[in-house]
Amino acid sequence: MQERFENWGNADTPNAGKDNETALHILGRIGVLLLDTRWSQISDRGAQQKDEPLVAEDTWKQLEHLLLYGTYAGSITALVVCTDEPPVDPYQRDDLPEESYARLAAISSRWAKHESDREAFLGLMFRWLQGMQNRSLVVICGGDLCGGVETQVEDQQQAEARTKRQEDSKPKLDEWGQPVQELKPVTENATNDKFYRQLVCGGVAGSVPGVGHLMGDGGELQFNSKDDRGKRQLLRLQYDHRRLIPSEHCAYVEGLVRAPVDATEPVDIRADICSLFFGGVKVVVGPV
């Protein structure tokens, strides 16, 4: 099944082009979302509208309905999102030397310059993730730098709860440093932690040399996000970036989505960043 998104004459982007390429493909329990962030910034005559939102308000509403309330919303347990630039920008830093800011502006993701779109996207992704157990999410995006970066984002409450579980699992010691045996109730080991996993593939062209140091190690995000009743609540996220592929290589994502026949078992998304020297690149865009 495929759901496409049309331009409904959104008031926020009155001159937006009519060819919205956003589409949601539903294959059993697997959803593949192709998110177009360009169409609302290009007029129907082809002019650039950089101050317009990346995604029109009507498209966000359609996405919210399809992923959270639509006919197939409850059946999707694995979601693969493909977009052109990373929503959680690994190159956005607040503590850079002044001479680096000009280069950073040239490679910074457009999401970093449109906070409302980034908050709408992350808020929707975490509402979907936390709506049911055994859900998994992978976001695959391009980047203006060569090399590959993996970013992991999670709710801070989840991270704090995991830290507490790890502390509680450590054996307690008596005054002589010997472990104290305790009778603990039998509990379920599965924690069902939810993660937003983002894979950035470096482009073959348009790379900026010598800016590998601009990648941040991680940080925190806080913003108000809608809950299922339409009310605003504070969403606290923490993220971590890891460079996986050297900057002199071209990075691409190779993956497999495995859906067990037993509907009670979770869908497994196996996606990893791989690399090639530039001379070995044969296909820039291929099937996922």
PDB file of N, CA, C and O in Angstrom, residues 45-82:
ATOM      1  N   ARG A  45       7.109  28.117 -10.046  1.00  0.00           N
ATOM      2  CA  ARG A  45       7.911  28.600 -11.177  1.00  0.00           C
ATOM      3  C   ARG A  45       9.387  28.240 -11.010  1.00  0.00           C
ATOM      4  O   ARG A  45      10.227  28.646 -11.813  1.00  0.00           O
ATOM      5  N   GLY A  46       9.718  27.508  -9.944  1.00  0.00           N
ATOM      6  CA  GLY A  46      11.080  27.051  -9.757  1.00  0.00           C
ATOM      7  C   GLY A  46      11.960  27.959  -8.926  1.00  0.00           C
ATOM      8  O   GLY A  46      13.153  27.699  -8.781  1.00  0.00           O
ATOM      9  N   ALA A  47      11.398  29.025  -8.360  1.00  0.00           N
ATOM     10  CA  ALA A  47      12.197  29.950  -7.555  1.00  0.00           C
ATOM     11  C   ALA A  47      12.417  29.383  -6.153  1.00  0.00           C
ATOM     12  O   ALA A  47      11.552  28.689  -5.594  1.00  0.00           O
ATOM     13  N   GLN A  48      13.585  29.656  -5.557  1.00  0.00           N
ATOM     14  CA  GLN A  48      13.910  29.199  -4.212  1.00  0.00           C
ATOM     15  C   GLN A  48      13.171  30.038  -3.173  1.00  0.00           C
ATOM     16  O   GLN A  48      13.083  31.255  -3.290  1.00  0.00           O
ATOM     17  N   GLN A  49      12.632  29.357  -2.142  1.00  0.00           N
ATOM     18  CA  GLN A  49      11.943  30.021  -1.037  1.00  0.00           C
ATOM     19  C   GLN A  49      12.515  29.485   0.269  1.00  0.00           C
ATOM     20  O   GLN A  49      11.868  28.717   0.982  1.00  0.00           O
ATOM     21  N   LYS A  50      13.750  29.887   0.583  1.00  0.00           N
ATOM     22  CA  LYS A  50      14.489  29.291   1.684  1.00  0.00           C
ATOM     23  C   LYS A  50      13.894  29.576   3.051  1.00  0.00           C
ATOM     24  O   LYS A  50      14.191  28.857   4.011  1.00  0.00           O
ATOM     25  N   ASP A  51      13.071  30.613   3.159  1.00  0.00           N
ATOM     26  CA  ASP A  51      12.479  30.948   4.453  1.00  0.00           C
ATOM     27  C   ASP A  51      11.197  30.179   4.727  1.00  0.00           C
ATOM     28  O   ASP A  51      10.662  30.240   5.834  1.00  0.00           O
ATOM     29  N   GLU A  52      10.690  29.463   3.733  1.00  0.00           N
ATOM     30  CA  GLU A  52       9.474  28.672   3.925  1.00  0.00           C
ATOM     31  C   GLU A  52       9.808  27.392   4.696  1.00  0.00           C
ATOM     32  O   GLU A  52      10.966  26.959   4.732  1.00  0.00           O
ATOM     33  N   PRO A  53       8.815  26.771   5.338  1.00  0.00           N
ATOM     34  CA  PRO A  53       9.078  25.534   6.097  1.00  0.00           C
ATOM     35  C   PRO A  53       9.563  24.410   5.204  1.00  0.00           C
ATOM     36  O   PRO A  53       9.278  24.375   4.007  1.00  0.00           O
ATOM     37  N   LEU A  54      10.305  23.471   5.811  1.00  0.00           N
ATOM     38  CA  LEU A  54      10.787  22.309   5.055  1.00  0.00           C
ATOM     39  C   LEU A  54       9.635  21.387   4.666  1.00  0.00           C
ATOM     40  O   LEU A  54       9.660  20.762   3.603  1.00  0.00           O
ATOM     41  N   VAL A  55       8.668  21.271   5.549  1.00  0.00           N
ATOM     42  CA  VAL A  55       7.499  20.414   5.321  1.00  0.00           C
ATOM     43  C   VAL A  55       6.259  21.236   5.648  1.00  0.00           C
ATOM     44  O   VAL A  55       6.177  21.849   6.716  1.00  0.00           O
ATOM     45  N   ALA A  56       5.311  21.257   4.729  1.00  0.00           N
ATOM     46  CA  ALA A  56       4.109  22.060   4.927  1.00  0.00           C
ATOM     47  C   ALA A  56       3.272  21.527   6.093  1.00  0.00           C
ATOM     48  O   ALA A  56       3.288  20.336   6.407  1.00  0.00           O
ATOM     49  N   GLU A  57       2.531  22.416   6.717  1.00  0.00           N
ATOM     50  CA  GLU A  57       1.706  22.044   7.877  1.00  0.00           C
ATOM     51  C   GLU A  57       0.714  20.942   7.526  1.00  0.00           C
ATOM     52  O   GLU A  57       0.471  20.027   8.314  1.00  0.00           O
ATOM     53  N   ASP A  58       0.136  21.010   6.330  1.00  0.00           N
ATOM     54  CA  ASP A  58      -0.823  19.973   5.927  1.00  0.00           C
ATOM     55  C   ASP A  58      -0.170  18.606   5.822  1.00  0.00           C
ATOM     56  O   ASP A  58      -0.791  17.583   6.135  1.00  0.00           O
ATOM     57  N   THR A  59       1.085  18.571   5.380  1.00  0.00           N
ATOM     58  CA  THR A  59       1.787  17.295   5.282  1.00  0.00           C
ATOM     59  C   THR A  59       2.061  16.728   6.665  1.00  0.00           C
ATOM     60  O   THR A  59       1.930  15.514   6.891  1.00  0.00           O
ATOM     61  N   TRP A  60       2.449  17.583   7.624  1.00  0.00           N
ATOM     62  CA  TRP A  60       2.636  17.103   9.004  1.00  0.00           C
ATOM     63  C   TRP A  60       1.338  16.507   9.537  1.00  0.00           C
ATOM     64  O   TRP A  60       1.348  15.460  10.210  1.00  0.00           O
ATOM     65  N   LYS A  61       0.212  17.145   9.251  1.00  0.00           N
ATOM     66  CA  LYS A  61      -1.080  16.634   9.731  1.00  0.00           C
ATOM     67  C   LYS A  61      -1.404  15.279   9.105  1.00  0.00           C
ATOM     68  O   LYS A  61      -1.907  14.371   9.781  1.00  0.00           O
ATOM     69  N   GLN A  62      -1.119  15.134   7.805  1.00  0.00           N
ATOM     70  CA  GLN A  62      -1.366  13.851   7.151  1.00  0.00           C
ATOM     71  C   GLN A  62      -0.466  12.759   7.736  1.00  0.00           C
ATOM     72  O   GLN A  62      -0.918  11.626   7.977  1.00  0.00           O
ATOM     73  N   LEU A  63       0.806  13.097   7.967  1.00  0.00           N
ATOM     74  CA  LEU A  63       1.729  12.129   8.555  1.00  0.00           C
ATOM     75  C   LEU A  63       1.273  11.710   9.942  1.00  0.00           C
ATOM     76  O   LEU A  63       1.308  10.528  10.296  1.00  0.00           O
ATOM     77  N   GLU A  64       0.875  12.676  10.749  1.00  0.00           N
ATOM     78  CA  GLU A  64       0.407  12.368  12.097  1.00  0.00           C
ATOM     79  C   GLU A  64      -0.780  11.424  12.052  1.00  0.00           C
ATOM     80  O   GLU A  64      -0.853  10.451  12.814  1.00  0.00           O
ATOM     81  N   HIS A  65      -1.716  11.689  11.157  1.00  0.00           N
ATOM     82  CA  HIS A  65      -2.903  10.832  11.051  1.00  0.00           C
ATOM     83  C   HIS A  65      -2.523   9.415  10.619  1.00  0.00           C
ATOM     84  O   HIS A  65      -2.964   8.434  11.224  1.00  0.00           O
ATOM     85  N   LEU A  66      -1.681   9.303   9.584  1.00  0.00           N
ATOM     86  CA  LEU A  66      -1.351   7.984   9.048  1.00  0.00           C
ATOM     87  C   LEU A  66      -0.536   7.146  10.030  1.00  0.00           C
ATOM     88  O   LEU A  66      -0.772   5.942  10.171  1.00  0.00           O
ATOM     89  N   LEU A  67       0.420   7.770  10.728  1.00  0.00           N
ATOM     90  CA  LEU A  67       1.310   7.006  11.610  1.00  0.00           C
ATOM     91  C   LEU A  67       0.698   6.741  12.983  1.00  0.00           C
ATOM     92  O   LEU A  67       1.054   5.757  13.638  1.00  0.00           O
ATOM     93  N   LEU A  68      -0.225   7.600  13.433  1.00  0.00           N
ATOM     94  CA  LEU A  68      -0.734   7.468  14.799  1.00  0.00           C
ATOM     95  C   LEU A  68      -2.188   7.010  14.868  1.00  0.00           C
ATOM     96  O   LEU A  68      -2.562   6.318  15.820  1.00  0.00           O
ATOM     97  N   TYR A  69      -3.003   7.381  13.884  1.00  0.00           N
ATOM     98  CA  TYR A  69      -4.438   7.122  14.009  1.00  0.00           C
ATOM     99  C   TYR A  69      -5.049   6.411  12.805  1.00  0.00           C
ATOM    100  O   TYR A  69      -6.191   5.954  12.883  1.00  0.00           O
ATOM    101  N   GLY A  70      -4.339   6.318  11.693  1.00  0.00           N
ATOM    102  CA  GLY A  70      -4.907   5.766  10.465  1.00  0.00           C
ATOM    103  C   GLY A  70      -5.184   4.275  10.538  1.00  0.00           C
ATOM    104  O   GLY A  70      -4.870   3.591  11.525  1.00  0.00           O
ATOM    105  N   THR A  71      -5.757   3.755   9.471  1.00  0.00           N
ATOM    106  CA  THR A  71      -6.155   2.346   9.408  1.00  0.00           C
ATOM    107  C   THR A  71      -4.993   1.405   9.674  1.00  0.00           C
ATOM    108  O   THR A  71      -5.144   0.371  10.334  1.00  0.00           O
ATOM    109  N   TYR A  72      -3.806   1.739   9.165  1.00  0.00           N
ATOM    110  CA  TYR A  72      -2.655   0.846   9.270  1.00  0.00           C
ATOM    111  C   TYR A  72      -1.683   1.262  10.377  1.00  0.00           C
ATOM    112  O   TYR A  72      -0.611   0.666  10.503  1.00  0.00           O
ATOM    113  N   ALA A  73      -2.049   2.286  11.155  1.00  0.00           N
ATOM    114  CA  ALA A  73      -1.123   2.811  12.161  1.00  0.00           C
ATOM    115  C   ALA A  73      -0.714   1.742  13.170  1.00  0.00           C
ATOM    116  O   ALA A  73       0.465   1.626  13.532  1.00  0.00           O
ATOM    117  N   GLY A  74      -1.658   0.948  13.619  1.00  0.00           N
ATOM    118  CA  GLY A  74      -1.360  -0.051  14.630  1.00  0.00           C
ATOM    119  C   GLY A  74      -0.584  -1.244  14.109  1.00  0.00           C
ATOM    120  O   GLY A  74      -0.033  -2.022  14.904  1.00  0.00           O
ATOM    121  N   SER A  75      -0.524  -1.413  12.786  1.00  0.00           N
ATOM    122  CA  SER A  75       0.149  -2.588  12.231  1.00  0.00           C
ATOM    123  C   SER A  75       1.621  -2.331  11.940  1.00  0.00           C
ATOM    124  O   SER A  75       2.385  -3.277  11.760  1.00  0.00           O
ATOM    125  N   ILE A  76       2.040  -1.063  11.871  1.00  0.00           N
ATOM    126  CA  ILE A  76       3.437  -0.745  11.546  1.00  0.00           C
ATOM    127  C   ILE A  76       4.279  -0.825  12.811  1.00  0.00           C
ATOM    128  O   ILE A  76       4.059  -0.079  13.762  1.00  0.00           O
ATOM    129  N   THR A  77       5.237  -1.741  12.835  1.00  0.00           N
ATOM    130  CA  THR A  77       6.127  -1.858  13.999  1.00  0.00           C
ATOM    131  C   THR A  77       7.574  -1.530  13.653  1.00  0.00           C
ATOM    132  O   THR A  77       8.418  -1.473  14.546  1.00  0.00           O
ATOM    133  N   ALA A  78       7.876  -1.341  12.375  1.00  0.00           N
ATOM    134  CA  ALA A  78       9.221  -0.941  11.955  1.00  0.00           C
ATOM    135  C   ALA A  78       9.077   0.173  10.930  1.00  0.00           C
ATOM    136  O   ALA A  78       8.303   0.047   9.975  1.00  0.00           O
ATOM    137  N   LEU A  79       9.814   1.266  11.132  1.00  0.00           N
ATOM    138  CA  LEU A  79       9.697   2.421  10.245  1.00  0.00           C
ATOM    139  C   LEU A  79      11.084   2.833   9.755  1.00  0.00           C
ATOM    140  O   LEU A  79      11.995   3.056  10.556  1.00  0.00           O
ATOM    141  N   VAL A  80      11.230   2.891   8.433  1.00  0.00           N
ATOM    142  CA  VAL A  80      12.455   3.382   7.805  1.00  0.00           C
ATOM    143  C   VAL A  80      12.128   4.718   7.146  1.00  0.00           C
ATOM    144  O   VAL A  80      11.234   4.784   6.298  1.00  0.00           O
ATOM    145  N   VAL A  81      12.810   5.770   7.557  1.00  0.00           N
ATOM    146  CA  VAL A  81      12.568   7.112   7.024  1.00  0.00           C
ATOM    147  C   VAL A  81      13.766   7.514   6.166  1.00  0.00           C
ATOM    148  O   VAL A  81      14.911   7.384   6.597  1.00  0.00           O
ATOM    149  N   CYS A  82      13.513   7.996   4.963  1.00  0.00           N
ATOM    150  CA  CYS A  82      14.568   8.476   4.076  1.00  0.00           C
ATOM    151  C   CYS A  82      14.330   9.958   3.786  1.00  0.00           C
ATOM    152  O   CYS A  82      13.248  10.338   3.346  1.00  0.00           O
TER     153      CYS A  82
END
